[in-house]
């Protein structure tokens, strides 16, 4: 099993194990011309490419590894509205009107994914609706306010679940109230990415895997990007490297911090797991970089994600580390074996908002989605495609979130320190709640 997975090039993740179409694509060799060239075959690049292809443009996607190999094909698979930072923070940065317009785009992003799933007839991608965001301390008032705001401002329905109802389905004493979002869902992001790729090819687009872009020339109206063995000439280039963005354009690399996060897949243990998690919904807790998980494989296994670090190499004892996290919430899962665990890189900007815009005429960037990428890559890809097609300038709504320097090594240290500080603050809140209970 392990060897086979290694050979298909996606590593040993749950998604690689359950991938429906594994066929590889060829690498770029020689010279190709297109209207638009996309660097990065994650969901941001693929969504932009698909929208351009739908509008009749010729597109070429160059992916260093395989389509969906990055964060897009190894994540939690939760699709819902919002960004990597809260609406309150966005409002503080850009004011109420723009923050609300941006939030509406984030809702649209989730709908784009649904439309693609429906429109492309993706039979290998079952959606499971419903998401619970759980508190680890008692605070029903703040949740009630959040539900009211979403209803009033965005006509978006959320419901508050009281502690009893939460503990009925999530058998952990760590949990209190939750917000239930009926419109969010979870799915198989790698199958989705590969279906988008196929749709692009069906429209005449070209996708090359194993084709890292190592050089570029953006000086003239016709842009050139080069790999080891080929080059693409295009009027527009979209840079969509996510957390794997390299030094191809140093200014882009300097504007993000790649942050690693981890996921585990348990063995099939339906009885034991049912003692802990009794809902097929997507679950996350409210801590910054807290736990998120869901049942998979006919509810027989848990797919559990959590933790973040600025260290980009995989820790040696990753599976044990993640299992400890899971058992600290559900002691009844002690002894449930971890079958595989993996990591992925997310791109975080200093302001925690996506970096979407035009670097210079004909050169576009769409990355920096952090831990909330399923909806935001969709809307990011769409507004970039609209910008290239000249059908809208909605990408400009992201202009206030510029390519600020990530702080270099100081930025990395500061990010890790901020995470530890948040962790300590979250723990203090939980201890206070436990003492009060
Ligand atoms: C473990 C994990 C769990 C997550 N869970 C969720 C979740 O449940 N819900 C959610 O909304 N978000 C989640 N996220 C975040 C989400 O996955 C990302 O924000 C999103 O997938 C980013 O997409 P992207 O297209 O920008 O980047 P990626 O998917 O990382 O794709 C970038 C691609 O660019 C390629 N590339 C880079 N440089 C070059 C080059 N020079 N030439 C050619 N190709 C290049 C890379 O190989 C890579 O395949 C999670 C992330 C991780 C890591």
CSV table of C-alpha atoms and ligand atoms in Angstrom, one decimal:
chain,number,residue,atom,x,y,z
A,1,UNK,CA,0.0,0.0,0.0
A,2,UNK,CA,2.6,2.5,1.1
A,3,UNK,CA,4.9,1.8,-1.8
A,4,UNK,CA,2.0,2.2,-4.3
A,5,UNK,CA,1.0,5.5,-2.8
A,6,UNK,CA,4.6,6.7,-2.9
A,7,UNK,CA,4.6,5.9,-6.6
A,8,UNK,CA,1.5,7.9,-7.4
A,9,UNK,CA,3.3,10.9,-5.8
A,10,UNK,CA,0.8,12.2,-3.3
A,11,UNK,CA,2.3,10.7,-0.2
A,12,UNK,CA,0.4,8.5,2.2
A,13,UNK,CA,-2.7,10.6,3.0
A,14,UNK,CA,-6.3,9.5,3.4
A,15,UNK,CA,-7.1,11.3,0.1
A,16,UNK,CA,-4.4,9.6,-1.8
A,17,UNK,CA,-5.6,6.2,-0.4
A,18,UNK,CA,-9.1,6.9,-1.6
A,19,UNK,CA,-8.4,8.8,-4.9
A,20,UNK,CA,-10.6,7.7,-7.7
A,21,UNK,CA,-8.4,8.8,-10.7
A,22,UNK,CA,-4.6,8.4,-10.2
A,23,UNK,CA,-3.5,8.8,-13.9
A,24,UNK,CA,-0.4,11.0,-14.1
A,25,UNK,CA,0.0,13.9,-16.6
A,26,UNK,CA,3.1,14.5,-18.7
A,27,UNK,CA,5.7,17.2,-17.9
A,28,UNK,CA,6.2,20.2,-20.1
A,29,UNK,CA,8.7,19.7,-22.9
A,30,UNK,CA,9.4,22.4,-25.6
A,31,UNK,CA,7.6,25.7,-26.2
A,32,UNK,CA,3.9,26.3,-25.8
A,33,UNK,CA,1.8,29.4,-26.3
A,34,UNK,CA,-1.4,30.3,-24.5
A,35,UNK,CA,-3.6,33.2,-23.5
A,36,UNK,CA,-2.8,32.5,-19.8
A,37,UNK,CA,-0.3,30.5,-17.9
A,38,UNK,CA,-0.9,29.4,-14.3
A,39,UNK,CA,1.9,28.5,-11.9
A,40,UNK,CA,0.6,26.1,-9.3
A,41,UNK,CA,-2.1,23.3,-9.7
A,42,UNK,CA,-3.8,23.9,-6.3
A,43,UNK,CA,-7.4,25.0,-6.0
A,44,UNK,CA,-6.6,28.7,-6.5
A,45,UNK,CA,-4.7,28.1,-9.8
A,46,UNK,CA,-7.2,25.5,-11.0
A,47,UNK,CA,-10.3,27.6,-10.3
A,48,UNK,CA,-8.7,30.6,-12.1
A,49,UNK,CA,-7.8,28.3,-15.0
A,50,UNK,CA,-11.2,26.7,-15.2
A,51,UNK,CA,-13.0,30.1,-15.3
A,52,UNK,CA,-10.7,31.3,-18.0
A,53,UNK,CA,-11.1,28.2,-20.1
A,54,UNK,CA,-14.9,28.5,-19.7
A,55,UNK,CA,-14.6,32.0,-21.1
A,56,UNK,CA,-12.8,30.6,-24.2
A,57,UNK,CA,-9.3,31.5,-23.2
A,58,UNK,CA,-6.5,29.0,-23.9
A,59,UNK,CA,-4.8,28.1,-20.6
A,60,UNK,CA,-1.7,26.2,-19.5
A,61,UNK,CA,-1.3,25.1,-15.9
A,62,UNK,CA,2.2,24.2,-14.6
A,63,UNK,CA,2.4,22.1,-11.4
A,64,UNK,CA,5.7,21.2,-9.8
A,65,UNK,CA,4.4,18.0,-8.4
A,66,UNK,CA,0.9,16.7,-9.1
A,67,UNK,CA,-2.5,18.4,-9.4
A,68,UNK,CA,-3.7,19.0,-5.8
A,69,UNK,CA,-0.5,17.8,-4.3
A,70,UNK,CA,-0.2,20.8,-2.0
A,71,UNK,CA,-2.5,22.0,0.7
A,72,UNK,CA,-5.5,21.7,-1.6
A,73,UNK,CA,-5.3,17.9,-1.7
A,74,UNK,CA,-4.3,17.1,1.9
A,75,UNK,CA,-6.5,19.4,4.0
A,76,UNK,CA,-9.5,18.9,6.3
A,77,UNK,CA,-12.0,19.2,3.5
A,78,UNK,CA,-14.3,21.7,5.3
A,79,UNK,CA,-16.0,24.1,3.1
A,80,UNK,CA,-17.7,27.2,4.6
A,81,UNK,CA,-17.6,31.0,4.6
A,82,UNK,CA,-15.0,33.3,6.2
A,83,UNK,CA,-11.3,33.9,6.1
A,84,UNK,CA,-8.3,32.9,8.1
A,85,UNK,CA,-9.0,35.9,10.3
A,86,UNK,CA,-12.3,37.0,11.9
A,87,UNK,CA,-14.8,39.5,10.5
A,88,UNK,CA,-14.1,41.7,13.5
A,89,UNK,CA,-10.4,41.8,12.6
A,90,UNK,CA,-11.1,42.5,8.9
A,91,UNK,CA,-13.5,45.3,10.0
A,92,UNK,CA,-10.8,46.8,12.2
A,93,UNK,CA,-8.4,46.8,9.2
A,94,UNK,CA,-10.6,48.1,6.4
A,95,UNK,CA,-13.9,49.3,7.9
A,96,UNK,CA,-17.4,47.9,8.0
A,97,UNK,CA,-18.4,48.2,4.3
A,98,UNK,CA,-15.4,46.7,2.7
A,99,UNK,CA,-15.2,44.0,5.4
A,100,UNK,CA,-18.8,43.1,4.7
A,101,UNK,CA,-18.3,43.0,0.9
A,102,UNK,CA,-15.3,40.7,1.5
A,103,UNK,CA,-17.3,38.4,3.7
A,104,UNK,CA,-20.0,38.2,1.0
A,105,UNK,CA,-17.3,37.1,-1.4
A,106,UNK,CA,-16.2,34.4,1.0
A,107,UNK,CA,-19.8,33.1,1.1
A,108,UNK,CA,-19.8,33.2,-2.7
A,109,UNK,CA,-16.6,31.2,-2.7
A,110,UNK,CA,-18.3,28.3,-0.9
A,111,UNK,CA,-21.2,28.4,-3.4
A,112,UNK,CA,-18.7,28.3,-6.3
A,113,UNK,CA,-17.4,25.0,-4.9
A,114,UNK,CA,-21.0,23.7,-4.7
A,115,UNK,CA,-21.8,24.8,-8.2
A,116,UNK,CA,-18.7,23.1,-9.6
A,117,UNK,CA,-19.5,19.9,-7.7
A,118,UNK,CA,-23.1,20.0,-9.2
A,119,UNK,CA,-22.2,21.3,-12.6
A,120,UNK,CA,-19.3,19.0,-13.3
A,121,UNK,CA,-21.3,16.0,-12.2
A,122,UNK,CA,-18.7,14.8,-9.7
A,123,UNK,CA,-20.1,11.5,-8.6
A,124,UNK,CA,-17.0,10.6,-6.6
A,125,UNK,CA,-17.4,13.5,-4.2
A,126,UNK,CA,-20.0,13.0,-1.6
A,127,UNK,CA,-20.9,16.1,0.4
A,128,UNK,CA,-21.8,15.9,4.0
A,129,UNK,CA,-23.6,19.0,5.2
A,130,UNK,CA,-23.4,20.6,8.6
A,131,UNK,CA,-20.6,22.1,10.6
A,132,UNK,CA,-20.3,22.5,14.4
A,133,UNK,CA,-17.9,25.1,15.8
A,134,UNK,CA,-17.5,24.2,19.4
A,135,UNK,CA,-16.5,26.3,22.4
A,136,UNK,CA,-14.1,24.9,25.0
A,137,UNK,CA,-15.6,27.2,27.7
A,138,UNK,CA,-19.0,28.5,28.6
A,139,UNK,CA,-20.0,31.6,26.6
A,140,UNK,CA,-23.5,31.3,25.0
A,141,UNK,CA,-23.9,35.0,24.7
A,142,UNK,CA,-21.1,35.6,22.3
A,143,UNK,CA,-22.4,32.7,20.1
A,144,UNK,CA,-25.9,34.1,20.1
A,145,UNK,CA,-24.5,37.5,19.0
A,146,UNK,CA,-22.6,35.9,16.2
A,147,UNK,CA,-25.7,34.1,15.0
A,148,UNK,CA,-27.7,37.4,15.1
A,149,UNK,CA,-25.0,39.3,13.2
A,150,UNK,CA,-24.8,36.7,10.4
A,151,UNK,CA,-28.5,36.6,10.0
A,152,UNK,CA,-29.0,40.4,10.1
A,153,UNK,CA,-26.0,41.4,7.9
A,154,UNK,CA,-25.7,38.5,5.5
A,155,UNK,CA,-29.0,36.7,5.7
A,156,UNK,CA,-26.8,33.7,6.7
A,157,UNK,CA,-28.5,31.2,9.0
A,158,UNK,CA,-26.5,29.8,12.0
A,159,UNK,CA,-27.9,28.2,15.1
A,160,UNK,CA,-26.6,28.1,18.6
A,161,UNK,CA,-26.5,24.6,20.2
A,162,UNK,CA,-26.6,24.4,24.0
A,163,UNK,CA,-24.0,22.4,25.9
A,164,UNK,CA,-26.4,19.4,26.5
A,165,UNK,CA,-27.1,19.1,22.8
A,166,UNK,CA,-23.4,19.4,22.0
A,167,UNK,CA,-22.3,16.7,24.5
A,168,UNK,CA,-25.0,14.4,23.2
A,169,UNK,CA,-23.2,14.1,19.9
A,170,UNK,CA,-19.6,15.0,21.0
A,171,UNK,CA,-18.9,13.0,24.1
A,172,UNK,CA,-16.3,15.2,25.6
A,173,UNK,CA,-16.5,17.1,28.9
A,174,UNK,CA,-14.2,19.7,27.3
A,175,UNK,CA,-17.0,21.1,25.1
A,176,UNK,CA,-19.7,23.7,25.9
A,177,UNK,CA,-22.0,25.5,23.4
A,178,UNK,CA,-21.5,25.3,19.6
A,179,UNK,CA,-22.6,27.1,16.5
A,180,UNK,CA,-24.3,24.9,13.9
A,181,UNK,CA,-23.9,25.9,10.3
A,182,UNK,CA,-26.2,23.9,8.1
A,183,UNK,CA,-24.8,25.2,4.8
A,184,UNK,CA,-21.2,24.3,5.4
A,185,UNK,CA,-20.1,20.9,4.3
A,186,UNK,CA,-17.1,18.5,4.0
A,187,UNK,CA,-15.9,16.6,1.0
A,188,UNK,CA,-12.8,15.0,-0.7
A,189,UNK,CA,-10.7,18.0,-1.7
A,190,UNK,CA,-8.2,15.9,-3.8
A,191,UNK,CA,-10.9,14.3,-5.9
A,192,UNK,CA,-12.3,17.8,-6.3
A,193,UNK,CA,-9.0,19.3,-7.5
A,194,UNK,CA,-8.5,16.4,-10.0
A,195,UNK,CA,-12.1,16.9,-11.3
A,196,UNK,CA,-11.4,20.6,-11.9
A,197,UNK,CA,-8.2,19.6,-13.8
A,198,UNK,CA,-10.2,17.2,-16.0
A,199,UNK,CA,-12.8,19.9,-16.7
A,200,UNK,CA,-10.0,22.3,-17.7
A,201,UNK,CA,-8.6,19.7,-20.1
A,202,UNK,CA,-12.1,18.9,-21.5
A,203,UNK,CA,-12.3,22.6,-22.5
A,204,UNK,CA,-8.9,22.4,-24.3
A,205,UNK,CA,-6.7,23.6,-21.5
A,206,UNK,CA,-3.3,22.0,-20.9
A,207,UNK,CA,-2.0,20.8,-17.5
A,208,UNK,CA,1.6,19.6,-17.0
A,209,UNK,CA,2.7,17.9,-13.8
A,210,UNK,CA,6.2,17.5,-12.6
A,211,UNK,CA,6.8,20.9,-14.2
A,212,UNK,CA,8.3,23.3,-11.7
A,213,UNK,CA,8.6,26.9,-13.0
A,214,UNK,CA,12.2,27.9,-12.3
A,215,UNK,CA,12.5,31.2,-14.3
A,216,UNK,CA,10.4,33.9,-15.6
A,217,UNK,CA,10.6,37.0,-17.8
A,218,UNK,CA,7.9,39.5,-17.2
A,219,UNK,CA,9.5,42.5,-18.9
A,220,UNK,CA,7.6,42.5,-22.2
A,221,UNK,CA,3.9,42.3,-23.1
A,222,UNK,CA,4.4,38.6,-23.8
A,223,UNK,CA,5.4,36.9,-20.5
A,224,UNK,CA,7.6,33.9,-20.5
A,225,UNK,CA,7.9,31.2,-17.8
A,226,UNK,CA,10.4,28.4,-18.0
A,227,UNK,CA,10.8,24.9,-16.6
A,228,UNK,CA,13.8,22.6,-16.9
A,229,UNK,CA,12.7,21.4,-20.3
A,230,UNK,CA,10.2,23.8,-21.7
A,231,UNK,CA,8.7,27.3,-21.7
A,232,UNK,CA,5.3,28.9,-21.9
A,233,UNK,CA,4.6,32.3,-23.6
A,234,UNK,CA,1.4,34.0,-22.5
A,235,UNK,CA,-0.2,37.4,-22.2
A,236,UNK,CA,-1.2,36.7,-18.6
A,237,UNK,CA,0.5,34.8,-15.9
A,238,UNK,CA,-1.2,33.8,-12.6
A,239,UNK,CA,1.1,32.9,-9.7
A,240,UNK,CA,-0.7,30.5,-7.3
A,241,UNK,CA,2.0,28.6,-5.4
A,242,UNK,CA,0.2,28.7,-2.0
A,243,UNK,CA,2.4,27.8,1.0
A,244,UNK,CA,4.9,26.2,-1.5
A,245,UNK,CA,5.6,29.6,-3.1
A,246,UNK,CA,9.3,29.6,-3.9
A,247,UNK,CA,11.7,32.3,-4.9
A,248,UNK,CA,10.5,32.5,-8.5
A,249,UNK,CA,9.3,36.0,-7.6
A,250,UNK,CA,11.1,36.9,-4.4
A,251,UNK,CA,8.6,39.6,-3.5
A,252,UNK,CA,5.9,37.0,-3.3
A,253,UNK,CA,7.9,34.6,-1.3
A,254,UNK,CA,8.8,37.4,1.2
A,255,UNK,CA,5.2,38.3,1.7
A,256,UNK,CA,4.1,34.9,3.3
A,257,UNK,CA,5.1,32.6,6.0
A,258,UNK,CA,4.7,28.9,5.2
A,259,UNK,CA,3.0,27.4,8.3
A,260,UNK,CA,2.7,23.6,8.7
A,261,UNK,CA,-0.4,21.9,10.1
A,262,UNK,CA,-1.0,18.2,10.6
A,263,UNK,CA,-3.7,15.6,10.1
A,264,UNK,CA,-4.1,11.9,11.2
A,265,UNK,CA,-6.3,9.1,10.0
A,266,UNK,CA,-7.3,6.4,12.6
A,267,UNK,CA,-7.7,2.7,12.0
A,268,UNK,CA,-11.3,1.6,11.3
A,269,UNK,CA,-12.7,1.3,14.9
A,270,UNK,CA,-16.5,2.2,14.5
A,271,UNK,CA,-17.6,1.0,18.0
A,272,UNK,CA,-14.9,2.9,19.9
A,273,UNK,CA,-15.2,6.0,17.7
A,274,UNK,CA,-19.0,6.0,18.2
A,275,UNK,CA,-18.3,6.4,22.0
A,276,UNK,CA,-16.8,9.7,21.2
A,277,UNK,CA,-18.2,11.3,18.0
A,278,UNK,CA,-21.8,10.6,17.1
A,279,UNK,CA,-22.4,13.0,14.2
A,280,UNK,CA,-21.2,12.9,10.6
A,281,UNK,CA,-20.8,16.7,10.6
A,282,UNK,CA,-17.6,18.6,10.3
A,283,UNK,CA,-16.3,19.6,13.8
A,284,UNK,CA,-13.9,22.3,14.9
A,285,UNK,CA,-13.2,24.0,18.2
A,286,UNK,CA,-12.9,27.7,18.7
A,287,UNK,CA,-9.2,27.8,19.7
A,288,UNK,CA,-6.8,29.5,17.4
A,289,UNK,CA,-5.3,26.6,15.5
A,290,UNK,CA,-7.5,24.2,17.5
A,291,UNK,CA,-8.7,20.7,16.5
A,292,UNK,CA,-10.9,19.9,13.5
A,293,UNK,CA,-12.2,16.5,12.6
A,294,UNK,CA,-14.8,14.4,10.9
A,295,UNK,CA,-15.8,10.8,10.4
A,296,UNK,CA,-14.9,9.2,7.1
A,297,UNK,CA,-15.2,5.7,5.5
A,298,UNK,CA,-18.8,5.1,6.5
A,299,UNK,CA,-18.2,6.6,9.9
A,300,UNK,CA,-15.6,3.9,10.8
A,301,UNK,CA,-12.5,6.2,11.0
A,302,UNK,CA,-11.7,9.6,12.3
A,303,UNK,CA,-9.8,12.2,10.2
A,304,UNK,CA,-8.3,14.6,12.8
A,305,UNK,CA,-6.4,17.7,12.2
A,306,UNK,CA,-4.8,20.3,14.4
A,307,UNK,CA,-1.6,22.1,15.6
A,308,UNK,CA,0.4,24.6,13.6
A,309,UNK,CA,4.1,25.2,13.5
A,310,UNK,CA,6.6,27.3,11.6
A,311,UNK,CA,8.8,24.3,11.2
A,312,UNK,CA,8.3,23.1,7.7
A,313,UNK,CA,9.8,19.6,8.0
A,314,UNK,CA,7.6,16.8,9.3
A,315,UNK,CA,8.2,15.9,13.0
A,316,UNK,CA,9.6,12.4,13.5
A,317,UNK,CA,6.8,11.3,15.9
A,318,UNK,CA,4.0,13.0,14.1
A,319,UNK,CA,1.4,10.2,14.5
A,320,UNK,CA,2.0,9.9,18.3
A,321,UNK,CA,2.0,13.7,18.7
A,322,UNK,CA,-1.4,14.0,16.9
A,323,UNK,CA,-2.9,11.0,18.7
A,324,UNK,CA,-2.0,12.6,22.1
A,325,UNK,CA,-4.0,15.7,20.9
A,326,UNK,CA,-7.0,13.6,20.0
A,327,UNK,CA,-7.0,11.6,23.2
A,328,UNK,CA,-6.7,14.8,25.3
A,329,UNK,CA,-10.2,15.7,24.1
A,330,UNK,CA,-11.6,12.1,23.9
A,331,UNK,CA,-9.9,9.8,26.5
A,332,UNK,CA,-12.2,7.0,25.2
A,333,UNK,CA,-10.1,7.0,22.0
A,334,UNK,CA,-7.0,5.8,23.9
A,335,UNK,CA,-5.7,2.8,22.1
A,336,UNK,CA,-7.3,3.6,18.7
A,337,UNK,CA,-4.4,3.2,16.3
A,338,UNK,CA,-3.3,5.9,13.9
A,339,UNK,CA,-3.0,4.5,10.5
A,340,UNK,CA,-1.3,7.4,8.8
A,341,UNK,CA,-0.5,11.1,9.5
A,342,UNK,CA,0.7,13.8,7.2
A,343,UNK,CA,1.4,17.5,7.1
A,344,UNK,CA,0.7,20.3,4.7
A,345,UNK,CA,1.9,23.9,4.3
A,346,UNK,CA,-0.4,26.9,4.4
A,347,UNK,CA,0.6,30.4,3.3
A,348,UNK,CA,0.0,33.1,5.9
A,349,UNK,CA,0.4,36.8,5.2
A,350,UNK,CA,1.1,39.2,8.1
A,351,UNK,CA,-2.5,40.5,8.0
A,352,UNK,CA,-3.8,36.9,7.7
A,353,UNK,CA,-5.8,37.9,4.6
A,354,UNK,CA,-5.3,36.4,1.1
A,355,UNK,CA,-2.9,38.1,-1.3
A,356,UNK,CA,-5.0,38.6,-4.4
A,357,UNK,CA,-4.1,41.2,-7.1
A,358,UNK,CA,-2.0,42.3,-10.0
A,359,UNK,CA,1.8,42.6,-9.5
A,360,UNK,CA,2.2,44.4,-12.9
A,361,UNK,CA,0.2,44.4,-16.1
A,362,UNK,CA,-0.3,40.8,-17.1
A,363,UNK,CA,1.1,39.3,-13.9
A,364,UNK,CA,-1.4,38.2,-11.2
A,365,UNK,CA,-1.1,36.6,-7.8
A,366,UNK,CA,-3.6,34.6,-5.8
A,367,UNK,CA,-2.3,32.9,-2.7
A,368,UNK,CA,-2.0,33.4,1.1
A,369,UNK,CA,-5.3,31.7,2.1
A,370,UNK,CA,-4.0,30.3,5.4
A,371,UNK,CA,-6.2,27.7,7.0
A,372,UNK,CA,-9.4,28.8,5.3
A,373,UNK,CA,-8.8,28.0,1.7
A,374,UNK,CA,-11.6,25.9,0.3
A,375,UNK,CA,-14.0,28.8,-0.2
A,376,UNK,CA,-11.4,31.6,-0.6
A,377,UNK,CA,-9.3,29.8,-3.3
A,378,UNK,CA,-12.6,29.5,-5.3
A,379,UNK,CA,-13.5,33.2,-5.0
A,380,UNK,CA,-9.8,34.2,-5.4
A,381,UNK,CA,-9.5,32.2,-8.6
A,382,UNK,CA,-12.7,33.7,-9.9
A,383,UNK,CA,-12.0,37.3,-9.2
A,384,UNK,CA,-8.5,36.9,-10.8
A,385,UNK,CA,-10.1,35.3,-13.9
A,386,UNK,CA,-12.6,38.2,-14.0
A,387,UNK,CA,-9.7,40.7,-13.8
A,388,UNK,CA,-7.9,39.0,-16.7
A,389,UNK,CA,-11.1,38.8,-18.8
A,390,UNK,CA,-11.8,42.4,-17.9
A,391,UNK,CA,-15.4,41.5,-16.8
A,392,UNK,CA,-14.9,42.9,-13.3
A,393,UNK,CA,-12.4,44.5,-11.0
A,394,UNK,CA,-13.6,42.7,-7.9
A,395,UNK,CA,-10.0,41.6,-7.2
A,396,UNK,CA,-9.4,45.2,-6.1
A,397,UNK,CA,-11.5,44.6,-3.0
A,398,UNK,CA,-8.4,42.8,-1.7
A,399,UNK,CA,-6.0,45.7,-2.5
A,400,UNK,CA,-5.7,47.0,1.1
A,401,UNK,CA,-4.1,43.6,2.0
A,402,UNK,CA,-0.8,44.2,0.2
A,403,UNK,CA,2.3,42.2,-0.1
A,404,UNK,CA,3.8,43.2,3.2
A,405,UNK,CA,7.2,41.8,4.2
A,406,UNK,CA,6.8,38.7,6.4
A,407,UNK,CA,9.6,39.8,8.7
A,408,UNK,CA,12.1,37.1,7.6
A,409,UNK,CA,13.5,35.0,10.5
A,410,UNK,CA,12.0,37.5,12.9
A,411,UNK,CA,8.6,36.9,11.3
A,412,UNK,CA,9.0,33.2,11.8
A,413,UNK,CA,9.9,33.6,15.4
A,414,UNK,CA,7.1,36.1,16.0
A,415,UNK,CA,4.6,33.8,14.4
A,416,UNK,CA,5.6,30.8,16.6
A,417,UNK,CA,5.6,33.0,19.7
A,418,UNK,CA,2.2,34.4,18.8
A,419,UNK,CA,0.8,30.9,18.4
A,420,UNK,CA,2.3,29.9,21.8
A,421,UNK,CA,0.8,33.0,23.4
A,422,UNK,CA,-2.6,32.2,21.9
A,423,UNK,CA,-2.3,28.6,23.1
A,424,UNK,CA,-1.6,29.8,26.6
A,425,UNK,CA,-4.5,32.3,26.5
A,426,UNK,CA,-6.9,29.6,25.2
A,427,UNK,CA,-5.7,27.2,28.0
A,428,UNK,CA,-6.2,29.9,30.6
A,429,UNK,CA,-9.8,30.5,29.4
A,430,UNK,CA,-10.5,26.8,29.5
A,431,UNK,CA,-9.1,26.4,33.1
A,432,UNK,CA,-11.2,29.3,34.2
A,433,UNK,CA,-14.3,27.7,32.7
A,434,UNK,CA,-13.4,24.4,34.3
A,435,UNK,CA,-13.0,26.0,37.8
A,436,UNK,CA,-16.3,27.9,37.3
A,437,UNK,CA,-18.2,24.7,36.3
B,1,LIG,C1,-3.5,20.1,6.7
B,1,LIG,C2,-4.4,21.2,6.2
B,1,LIG,C3,-5.7,21.3,6.6
B,1,LIG,C4,-6.5,22.3,6.1
B,1,LIG,N1,-7.9,22.2,6.3
B,1,LIG,C5,-8.7,23.1,5.6
B,1,LIG,C6,-10.1,23.0,5.7
B,1,LIG,O1,-10.6,22.0,6.2
B,1,LIG,N2,-10.9,23.9,5.1
B,1,LIG,C7,-10.3,25.0,4.5
B,1,LIG,O2,-11.1,25.9,4.0
B,1,LIG,N3,-8.9,25.1,4.3
B,1,LIG,C8,-8.1,24.2,4.9
B,1,LIG,N4,-6.8,24.3,4.8
B,1,LIG,C9,-6.2,25.4,3.9
B,1,LIG,C10,-6.3,25.1,2.4
B,1,LIG,O3,-6.0,23.8,2.2
B,1,LIG,C11,-5.4,26.1,1.7
B,1,LIG,O4,-5.6,27.4,2.1
B,1,LIG,C12,-5.6,26.0,0.2
B,1,LIG,O5,-5.7,24.6,-0.3
B,1,LIG,C13,-4.5,26.7,-0.6
B,1,LIG,O6,-4.6,26.5,-1.9
B,1,LIG,P1,-3.6,27.0,-3.0
B,1,LIG,O7,-4.1,26.7,-4.3
B,1,LIG,O8,-3.3,28.4,-2.7
B,1,LIG,O9,-2.2,26.3,-2.6
B,1,LIG,P2,-1.8,24.7,-2.7
B,1,LIG,O10,-2.9,23.8,-2.7
B,1,LIG,O11,-0.7,24.5,-1.7
B,1,LIG,O12,-1.2,24.6,-4.2
B,1,LIG,C14,0.0,25.3,-4.6
B,1,LIG,C15,0.6,24.5,-5.7
B,1,LIG,O13,1.6,25.3,-6.3
B,1,LIG,C16,2.7,24.4,-6.7
B,1,LIG,N5,3.9,25.2,-6.9
B,1,LIG,C17,4.5,26.0,-6.0
B,1,LIG,N6,5.6,26.7,-6.6
B,1,LIG,C18,5.6,26.2,-7.9
B,1,LIG,C19,6.4,26.5,-9.1
B,1,LIG,N7,7.5,27.3,-9.0
B,1,LIG,N8,6.1,25.8,-10.3
B,1,LIG,C20,5.1,25.0,-10.4
B,1,LIG,N9,4.2,24.7,-9.3
B,1,LIG,C21,4.5,25.3,-8.1
B,1,LIG,C22,2.8,23.4,-5.5
B,1,LIG,O14,3.5,22.2,-5.9
B,1,LIG,C23,1.3,23.3,-5.1
B,1,LIG,O15,0.8,22.1,-5.6
B,1,LIG,C24,-5.9,23.3,5.3
B,1,LIG,C25,-4.6,23.3,5.0
B,1,LIG,C26,-3.8,22.2,5.4
B,1,LIG,C27,-2.3,22.2,5.1
